PDB file of C-alpha atoms in Angstrom:
ATOM      1  CA  UNK A 814      -9.090   1.941 -27.620  1.00  0.00           C
ATOM      2  CA  UNK A 815      -8.480   1.994 -23.547  1.00  0.00           C
ATOM      3  CA  UNK A 816      -5.351   3.290 -23.020  1.00  0.00           C
ATOM      4  CA  UNK A 817      -3.786   3.836 -19.740  1.00  0.00           C
ATOM      5  CA  UNK A 818      -0.271   5.430 -19.228  1.00  0.00           C
ATOM      6  CA  UNK A 819       1.587   5.392 -16.052  1.00  0.00           C
ATOM      7  CA  UNK A 820       4.140   7.680 -15.330  1.00  0.00           C
ATOM      8  CA  UNK A 821       6.264   9.393 -11.807  1.00  0.00           C
ATOM      9  CA  UNK A 822       8.494   6.124 -10.798  1.00  0.00           C
ATOM     10  CA  UNK A 823      11.784   5.858  -9.739  1.00  0.00           C
ATOM     11  CA  UNK A 824      14.573   5.533  -7.446  1.00  0.00           C
ATOM     12  CA  UNK A 825      13.414   7.172  -4.054  1.00  0.00           C
ATOM     13  CA  UNK A 826      15.123   6.679  -0.442  1.00  0.00           C
ATOM     14  CA  UNK A 827      13.191   5.134   2.783  1.00  0.00           C
ATOM     15  CA  UNK A 828      11.161   7.198   3.991  1.00  0.00           C
ATOM     16  CA  UNK A 829      10.408   9.701   1.551  1.00  0.00           C
ATOM     17  CA  UNK A 830       7.545  10.225  -0.797  1.00  0.00           C
ATOM     18  CA  UNK A 831       6.535   9.855  -4.533  1.00  0.00           C
ATOM     19  CA  UNK A 832       3.752  10.295  -6.574  1.00  0.00           C
ATOM     20  CA  UNK A 833       2.492   8.200  -9.639  1.00  0.00           C
ATOM     21  CA  UNK A 834      -0.003   9.371 -12.056  1.00  0.00           C
ATOM     22  CA  UNK A 835      -1.943   7.609 -15.071  1.00  0.00           C
ATOM     23  CA  UNK A 836      -3.246   9.443 -17.828  1.00  0.00           C
ATOM     24  CA  UNK A 837      -6.213   7.661 -19.278  1.00  0.00           C
ATOM     25  CA  UNK A 838      -7.764   7.824 -22.840  1.00  0.00           C
ATOM     26  CA  UNK A 839     -10.199   5.960 -25.058  1.00  0.00           C
ATOM     27  CA  UNK A 840     -13.251   5.916 -22.782  1.00  0.00           C
ATOM     28  CA  UNK A 841     -15.131   8.079 -20.455  1.00  0.00           C
ATOM     29  CA  UNK A 842     -13.123   8.500 -17.252  1.00  0.00           C
ATOM     30  CA  UNK A 843     -15.658   9.394 -15.079  1.00  0.00           C
ATOM     31  CA  UNK A 844     -17.795   6.650 -15.497  1.00  0.00           C
ATOM     32  CA  UNK A 845     -15.327   4.071 -13.997  1.00  0.00           C
ATOM     33  CA  UNK A 846     -13.893   3.152 -10.728  1.00  0.00           C
ATOM     34  CA  UNK A 847     -10.039   3.120 -11.047  1.00  0.00           C
ATOM     35  CA  UNK A 848      -7.235   1.041  -9.049  1.00  0.00           C
ATOM     36  CA  UNK A 849      -3.709   0.659  -8.439  1.00  0.00           C
ATOM     37  CA  UNK A 850      -2.062  -2.978  -8.030  1.00  0.00           C
ATOM     38  CA  UNK A 851       1.630  -3.230  -7.754  1.00  0.00           C
ATOM     39  CA  UNK A 852       4.038  -6.248  -8.601  1.00  0.00           C
ATOM     40  CA  UNK A 853       7.583  -6.841  -6.773  1.00  0.00           C
ATOM     41  CA  UNK A 854      10.324  -7.652  -8.552  1.00  0.00           C
ATOM     42  CA  UNK A 855       9.781 -11.548  -9.549  1.00  0.00           C
ATOM     43  CA  UNK A 856       6.753 -11.926  -7.179  1.00  0.00           C
ATOM     44  CA  UNK A 857       2.604 -11.824  -7.380  1.00  0.00           C
ATOM     45  CA  UNK A 858       0.218  -9.395  -7.971  1.00  0.00           C
ATOM     46  CA  UNK A 859      -0.940  -7.507  -4.880  1.00  0.00           C
ATOM     47  CA  UNK A 860      -4.004  -4.740  -5.121  1.00  0.00           C
ATOM     48  CA  UNK A 861      -2.740  -0.969  -3.659  1.00  0.00           C
ATOM     49  CA  UNK A 862      -5.883   0.809  -3.937  1.00  0.00           C
ATOM     50  CA  UNK A 863      -9.294   1.547  -5.497  1.00  0.00           C
ATOM     51  CA  UNK A 864     -11.099   4.946  -6.248  1.00  0.00           C
ATOM     52  CA  UNK A 865     -14.730   5.154  -7.011  1.00  0.00           C
ATOM     53  CA  UNK A 866     -15.753   7.034  -9.888  1.00  0.00           C
ATOM     54  CA  UNK A 867     -16.386  10.493  -8.333  1.00  0.00           C
ATOM     55  CA  UNK A 868     -13.966   9.959  -6.031  1.00  0.00           C
ATOM     56  CA  UNK A 869     -16.053  10.060  -3.350  1.00  0.00           C
ATOM     57  CA  UNK A 870     -14.799   7.029  -1.727  1.00  0.00           C
ATOM     58  CA  UNK A 871     -11.589   4.968  -1.485  1.00  0.00           C
ATOM     59  CA  UNK A 872     -10.368   1.256  -0.486  1.00  0.00           C
ATOM     60  CA  UNK A 873      -7.032   0.138   0.619  1.00  0.00           C
ATOM     61  CA  UNK A 874      -5.331  -3.115   2.005  1.00  0.00           C
ATOM     62  CA  UNK A 875      -3.734  -2.529   5.137  1.00  0.00           C
ATOM     63  CA  UNK A 876      -0.459  -2.740   3.884  1.00  0.00           C
ATOM     64  CA  UNK A 877      -0.813   0.813   2.702  1.00  0.00           C
ATOM     65  CA  UNK A 878      -3.315   2.509   4.489  1.00  0.00           C
ATOM     66  CA  UNK A 879      -2.426   5.615   6.111  1.00  0.00           C
ATOM     67  CA  UNK A 880       0.536   5.988   3.751  1.00  0.00           C
ATOM     68  CA  UNK A 881      -0.834   5.626   0.230  1.00  0.00           C
ATOM     69  CA  UNK A 882      -3.302   7.768  -1.060  1.00  0.00           C
ATOM     70  CA  UNK A 883      -5.338   7.299  -3.999  1.00  0.00           C
ATOM     71  CA  UNK A 884      -7.359  10.504  -6.069  1.00  0.00           C
ATOM     72  CA  UNK A 885      -8.535  11.433  -9.308  1.00  0.00           C
ATOM     73  CA  UNK A 886      -9.037  14.426 -11.077  1.00  0.00           C
ATOM     74  CA  UNK A 887     -11.614  13.572 -14.214  1.00  0.00           C
ATOM     75  CA  UNK A 888     -11.288  16.908 -15.895  1.00  0.00           C
ATOM     76  CA  UNK A 889      -7.849  15.957 -16.652  1.00  0.00           C
ATOM     77  CA  UNK A 890      -8.105  12.225 -17.268  1.00  0.00           C
ATOM     78  CA  UNK A 891      -5.680  11.520 -14.326  1.00  0.00           C
ATOM     79  CA  UNK A 892      -5.514   9.082 -11.696  1.00  0.00           C
ATOM     80  CA  UNK A 893      -2.654   9.390  -8.818  1.00  0.00           C
ATOM     81  CA  UNK A 894      -1.025   7.748  -6.019  1.00  0.00           C
ATOM     82  CA  UNK A 895       0.604   9.657  -3.302  1.00  0.00           C
ATOM     83  CA  UNK A 896       2.927   7.230  -1.640  1.00  0.00           C
ATOM     84  CA  UNK A 897       4.503   8.431   1.816  1.00  0.00           C
ATOM     85  CA  UNK A 898       6.701   6.963   4.377  1.00  0.00           C
ATOM     86  CA  UNK A 899       8.481   4.695   1.504  1.00  0.00           C
ATOM     87  CA  UNK A 900       9.715   1.301   2.367  1.00  0.00           C
ATOM     88  CA  UNK A 901      11.788  -1.343   0.507  1.00  0.00           C
ATOM     89  CA  UNK A 902       8.755  -3.768   0.560  1.00  0.00           C
ATOM     90  CA  UNK A 903       7.007  -1.040  -1.435  1.00  0.00           C
ATOM     91  CA  UNK A 904       9.595  -1.655  -4.429  1.00  0.00           C
ATOM     92  CA  UNK A 905       7.556  -2.925  -7.632  1.00  0.00           C
ATOM     93  CA  UNK A 906       5.777  -1.809 -10.693  1.00  0.00           C
ATOM     94  CA  UNK A 907       2.458  -0.172 -10.066  1.00  0.00           C
ATOM     95  CA  UNK A 908       0.044  -0.542 -12.794  1.00  0.00           C
ATOM     96  CA  UNK A 909      -2.824   1.298 -12.966  1.00  0.00           C
ATOM     97  CA  UNK A 910      -6.141  -0.077 -13.843  1.00  0.00           C
ATOM     98  CA  UNK A 911      -9.761   0.669 -15.182  1.00  0.00           C
ATOM     99  CA  UNK A 912     -12.613  -0.921 -13.197  1.00  0.00           C
ATOM    100  CA  UNK A 913     -15.989  -1.500 -13.680  1.00  0.00           C
ATOM    101  CA  UNK A 914     -18.759   1.311 -13.153  1.00  0.00           C
ATOM    102  CA  UNK A 915     -19.554   0.121  -9.822  1.00  0.00           C
ATOM    103  CA  UNK A 916     -16.932  -1.822  -8.596  1.00  0.00           C
ATOM    104  CA  UNK A 917     -13.036  -3.078  -8.621  1.00  0.00           C
ATOM    105  CA  UNK A 918     -12.470  -5.289 -11.220  1.00  0.00           C
ATOM    106  CA  UNK A 919      -8.916  -4.765 -12.838  1.00  0.00           C
ATOM    107  CA  UNK A 920     -10.757  -5.048 -16.752  1.00  0.00           C
ATOM    108  CA  UNK A 921      -7.570  -3.051 -18.486  1.00  0.00           C
ATOM    109  CA  UNK A 922      -3.881  -2.409 -17.330  1.00  0.00           C
ATOM    110  CA  UNK A 923      -1.173   0.044 -18.248  1.00  0.00           C
ATOM    111  CA  UNK A 924       2.242  -0.363 -18.742  1.00  0.00           C
ATOM    112  CA  UNK A 925       3.459  -0.296 -15.495  1.00  0.00           C
ATOM    113  CA  UNK A 926       5.657   2.428 -14.053  1.00  0.00           C
ATOM    114  CA  UNK A 927       9.020   0.710 -11.365  1.00  0.00           C
ATOM    115  CA  UNK A 928       9.531   2.149  -7.950  1.00  0.00           C
ATOM    116  CA  UNK A 929      12.532   1.149  -6.470  1.00  0.00           C
ATOM    117  CA  UNK A 930      13.033   1.900  -2.509  1.00  0.00           C
ATOM    118  CA  UNK A 931      16.705   2.086  -1.977  1.00  0.00           C
ATOM    119  CA  UNK A 932      19.430   4.232   0.433  1.00  0.00           C
TER     120      UNK A 932
ATOM    121  CA  UNK B 548      -9.925 -11.760   4.217  1.00  0.00           C
ATOM    122  CA  UNK B 549     -10.041 -14.082   1.848  1.00  0.00           C
ATOM    123  CA  UNK B 550      -7.058 -16.178   0.942  1.00  0.00           C
ATOM    124  CA  UNK B 551      -7.004 -17.589  -3.199  1.00  0.00           C
ATOM    125  CA  UNK B 552      -4.791 -20.642  -3.092  1.00  0.00           C
ATOM    126  CA  UNK B 553      -3.789 -21.394  -6.649  1.00  0.00           C
ATOM    127  CA  UNK B 554      -2.014 -24.720  -8.118  1.00  0.00           C
ATOM    128  CA  UNK B 555      -0.359 -25.999  -9.640  1.00  0.00           C
ATOM    129  CA  UNK B 556       2.507 -23.185  -9.300  1.00  0.00           C
ATOM    130  CA  UNK B 557       3.826 -24.237 -12.655  1.00  0.00           C
ATOM    131  CA  UNK B 558       3.524 -26.737 -15.433  1.00  0.00           C
ATOM    132  CA  UNK B 559       4.797 -27.702 -18.528  1.00  0.00           C
ATOM    133  CA  UNK B 560       2.571 -28.644 -21.613  1.00  0.00           C
ATOM    134  CA  UNK B 561       3.115 -29.732 -25.495  1.00  0.00           C
ATOM    135  CA  UNK B 562       1.304 -27.609 -28.011  1.00  0.00           C
ATOM    136  CA  UNK B 563      -2.182 -28.724 -28.811  1.00  0.00           C
ATOM    137  CA  UNK B 564      -2.978 -30.232 -24.842  1.00  0.00           C
ATOM    138  CA  UNK B 565      -5.473 -29.291 -22.780  1.00  0.00           C
ATOM    139  CA  UNK B 566      -3.917 -28.111 -19.443  1.00  0.00           C
ATOM    140  CA  UNK B 567      -6.414 -26.391 -16.229  1.00  0.00           C
ATOM    141  CA  UNK B 568      -5.284 -24.365 -12.991  1.00  0.00           C
ATOM    142  CA  UNK B 569      -7.547 -24.104  -9.985  1.00  0.00           C
ATOM    143  CA  UNK B 570      -7.995 -21.511  -7.516  1.00  0.00           C
ATOM    144  CA  UNK B 571      -9.748 -22.260  -4.080  1.00  0.00           C
ATOM    145  CA  UNK B 572     -10.967 -19.151  -1.817  1.00  0.00           C
ATOM    146  CA  UNK B 573     -11.054 -19.516   1.842  1.00  0.00           C
ATOM    147  CA  UNK B 574     -14.551 -18.538   1.630  1.00  0.00           C
ATOM    148  CA  UNK B 575     -17.615 -18.190  -0.643  1.00  0.00           C
ATOM    149  CA  UNK B 576     -16.910 -15.549  -3.193  1.00  0.00           C
ATOM    150  CA  UNK B 577     -19.820 -16.726  -5.621  1.00  0.00           C
ATOM    151  CA  UNK B 578     -18.918 -15.896  -9.098  1.00  0.00           C
ATOM    152  CA  UNK B 579     -16.539 -12.829  -8.304  1.00  0.00           C
ATOM    153  CA  UNK B 580     -13.577 -14.171  -9.725  1.00  0.00           C
ATOM    154  CA  UNK B 581     -11.354 -13.053 -12.529  1.00  0.00           C
ATOM    155  CA  UNK B 582      -8.216 -14.595 -14.505  1.00  0.00           C
ATOM    156  CA  UNK B 583      -5.551 -12.966 -15.733  1.00  0.00           C
ATOM    157  CA  UNK B 584      -2.930 -13.945 -18.202  1.00  0.00           C
ATOM    158  CA  UNK B 585       0.518 -12.197 -18.171  1.00  0.00           C
ATOM    159  CA  UNK B 586       3.129 -12.720 -20.584  1.00  0.00           C
ATOM    160  CA  UNK B 587       6.801 -12.253 -20.359  1.00  0.00           C
ATOM    161  CA  UNK B 588       8.087  -8.664 -19.731  1.00  0.00           C
ATOM    162  CA  UNK B 589       4.463  -7.562 -20.447  1.00  0.00           C
ATOM    163  CA  UNK B 590       1.601  -6.550 -18.422  1.00  0.00           C
ATOM    164  CA  UNK B 591      -1.304  -8.437 -17.103  1.00  0.00           C
ATOM    165  CA  UNK B 592      -4.278  -9.026 -19.244  1.00  0.00           C
ATOM    166  CA  UNK B 593      -8.256  -9.561 -18.081  1.00  0.00           C
ATOM    167  CA  UNK B 594      -9.177 -13.176 -19.740  1.00  0.00           C
ATOM    168  CA  UNK B 595     -11.978 -14.301 -17.706  1.00  0.00           C
ATOM    169  CA  UNK B 596     -14.691 -12.289 -15.426  1.00  0.00           C
ATOM    170  CA  UNK B 597     -17.199 -13.319 -13.094  1.00  0.00           C
ATOM    171  CA  UNK B 598     -15.857 -16.465 -13.354  1.00  0.00           C
ATOM    172  CA  UNK B 599     -17.186 -17.321 -16.796  1.00  0.00           C
ATOM    173  CA  UNK B 600     -17.218 -14.496 -19.068  1.00  0.00           C
ATOM    174  CA  UNK B 601     -14.518 -14.190 -21.646  1.00  0.00           C
ATOM    175  CA  UNK B 602     -13.282 -10.739 -21.784  1.00  0.00           C
ATOM    176  CA  UNK B 603     -13.760  -8.972 -25.202  1.00  0.00           C
ATOM    177  CA  UNK B 604     -11.221 -10.582 -28.009  1.00  0.00           C
ATOM    178  CA  UNK B 605      -9.925 -13.683 -25.538  1.00  0.00           C
ATOM    179  CA  UNK B 606      -9.983 -16.681 -28.044  1.00  0.00           C
ATOM    180  CA  UNK B 607     -12.375 -19.674 -26.947  1.00  0.00           C
ATOM    181  CA  UNK B 608      -9.723 -21.524 -25.742  1.00  0.00           C
ATOM    182  CA  UNK B 609      -9.850 -20.488 -22.628  1.00  0.00           C
ATOM    183  CA  UNK B 610     -12.513 -21.409 -20.509  1.00  0.00           C
ATOM    184  CA  UNK B 611     -13.396 -20.357 -17.073  1.00  0.00           C
ATOM    185  CA  UNK B 612     -15.528 -22.028 -14.315  1.00  0.00           C
ATOM    186  CA  UNK B 613     -16.651 -22.728 -10.721  1.00  0.00           C
ATOM    187  CA  UNK B 614     -18.344 -20.959  -8.215  1.00  0.00           C
ATOM    188  CA  UNK B 615     -18.146 -20.650  -4.452  1.00  0.00           C
ATOM    189  CA  UNK B 616     -15.048 -21.436  -3.351  1.00  0.00           C
ATOM    190  CA  UNK B 617     -13.559 -23.979  -6.273  1.00  0.00           C
ATOM    191  CA  UNK B 618     -12.025 -21.905  -9.875  1.00  0.00           C
ATOM    192  CA  UNK B 619     -10.938 -23.477 -12.970  1.00  0.00           C
ATOM    193  CA  UNK B 620      -9.007 -21.905 -15.759  1.00  0.00           C
ATOM    194  CA  UNK B 621      -9.153 -24.559 -18.580  1.00  0.00           C
ATOM    195  CA  UNK B 622      -6.620 -24.125 -21.768  1.00  0.00           C
ATOM    196  CA  UNK B 623      -7.543 -25.980 -24.638  1.00  0.00           C
ATOM    197  CA  UNK B 624      -5.282 -26.582 -27.983  1.00  0.00           C
ATOM    198  CA  UNK B 625      -2.489 -24.914 -25.877  1.00  0.00           C
ATOM    199  CA  UNK B 626      -0.406 -22.735 -28.489  1.00  0.00           C
ATOM    200  CA  UNK B 627       2.953 -21.520 -27.923  1.00  0.00           C
ATOM    201  CA  UNK B 628       1.817 -18.197 -27.503  1.00  0.00           C
ATOM    202  CA  UNK B 629       0.491 -19.142 -24.367  1.00  0.00           C
ATOM    203  CA  UNK B 630       3.579 -19.038 -22.811  1.00  0.00           C
ATOM    204  CA  UNK B 631       2.873 -17.073 -19.457  1.00  0.00           C
ATOM    205  CA  UNK B 632       1.985 -16.723 -15.927  1.00  0.00           C
ATOM    206  CA  UNK B 633      -1.899 -17.054 -15.235  1.00  0.00           C
ATOM    207  CA  UNK B 634      -3.573 -15.454 -12.017  1.00  0.00           C
ATOM    208  CA  UNK B 635      -6.915 -15.558 -10.139  1.00  0.00           C
ATOM    209  CA  UNK B 636      -8.599 -12.961  -8.557  1.00  0.00           C
ATOM    210  CA  UNK B 637     -11.345 -12.423  -6.326  1.00  0.00           C
ATOM    211  CA  UNK B 638     -13.379  -9.504  -6.065  1.00  0.00           C
ATOM    212  CA  UNK B 639     -15.994  -9.888  -4.052  1.00  0.00           C
ATOM    213  CA  UNK B 640     -14.957  -8.434  -1.140  1.00  0.00           C
ATOM    214  CA  UNK B 641     -12.102  -5.809   0.092  1.00  0.00           C
ATOM    215  CA  UNK B 642      -8.951  -6.691   0.116  1.00  0.00           C
ATOM    216  CA  UNK B 643      -9.068  -7.645  -3.223  1.00  0.00           C
ATOM    217  CA  UNK B 644      -6.692 -10.707  -3.392  1.00  0.00           C
ATOM    218  CA  UNK B 645      -4.965 -12.842  -6.169  1.00  0.00           C
ATOM    219  CA  UNK B 646      -3.707 -16.382  -6.438  1.00  0.00           C
ATOM    220  CA  UNK B 647      -0.061 -16.990  -6.320  1.00  0.00           C
ATOM    221  CA  UNK B 648       0.150 -17.716 -10.062  1.00  0.00           C
ATOM    222  CA  UNK B 649       0.921 -20.564 -12.279  1.00  0.00           C
ATOM    223  CA  UNK B 650       3.721 -20.447 -14.936  1.00  0.00           C
ATOM    224  CA  UNK B 651       2.827 -22.334 -17.927  1.00  0.00           C
ATOM    225  CA  UNK B 652       5.938 -23.466 -19.863  1.00  0.00           C
ATOM    226  CA  UNK B 653       5.676 -24.944 -23.385  1.00  0.00           C
ATOM    227  CA  UNK B 654       7.709 -28.172 -23.948  1.00  0.00           C
TER     228      UNK B 654
END
């Protein structure tokens, strides 16, 4: 059974940084792309970042490019999201997703971790 | 960027009825569309991938169709447990983009 467990959320001041983690189990982690998607309170879904199975390539929308960095440790079956220069509009629940072997498709989702950016 | 225009924003139906949710892409995405269900208080779950393929374990009451720019999710014989928000996603090109969601209420 695919399991994704996100941690690291919390309350952070605007302009500060936060790093999220997602521990994966139930599948061969280094065979799959992985992604982060977020959902602001009461709002819809927004794709945040994707990474290839090797970690060699990463992809972002303009809204987070240059501020967020996705990375992975295949030895530890762990996905990360480093978030810098946080803004109030980054307040959301962040979901880790397992994708396909060769593209981002959000096949499986974790339970999410809430990030609140506020002074 | 490919904009996914989803309709309706909300709908109300009775158990046993059939409902359809629509997504229209601003440019052709082939069949690279997925549908997700998000029940209250839960994370999203994938229902359909590549426009027409059911995710493992998804009941055959859920059917996806479409190609190019127009896509539809049909739920037949609606059950009370189908109360949720449904989202479409195009993953044909970066940035991946979601529809705005359709809230399904059960009368």
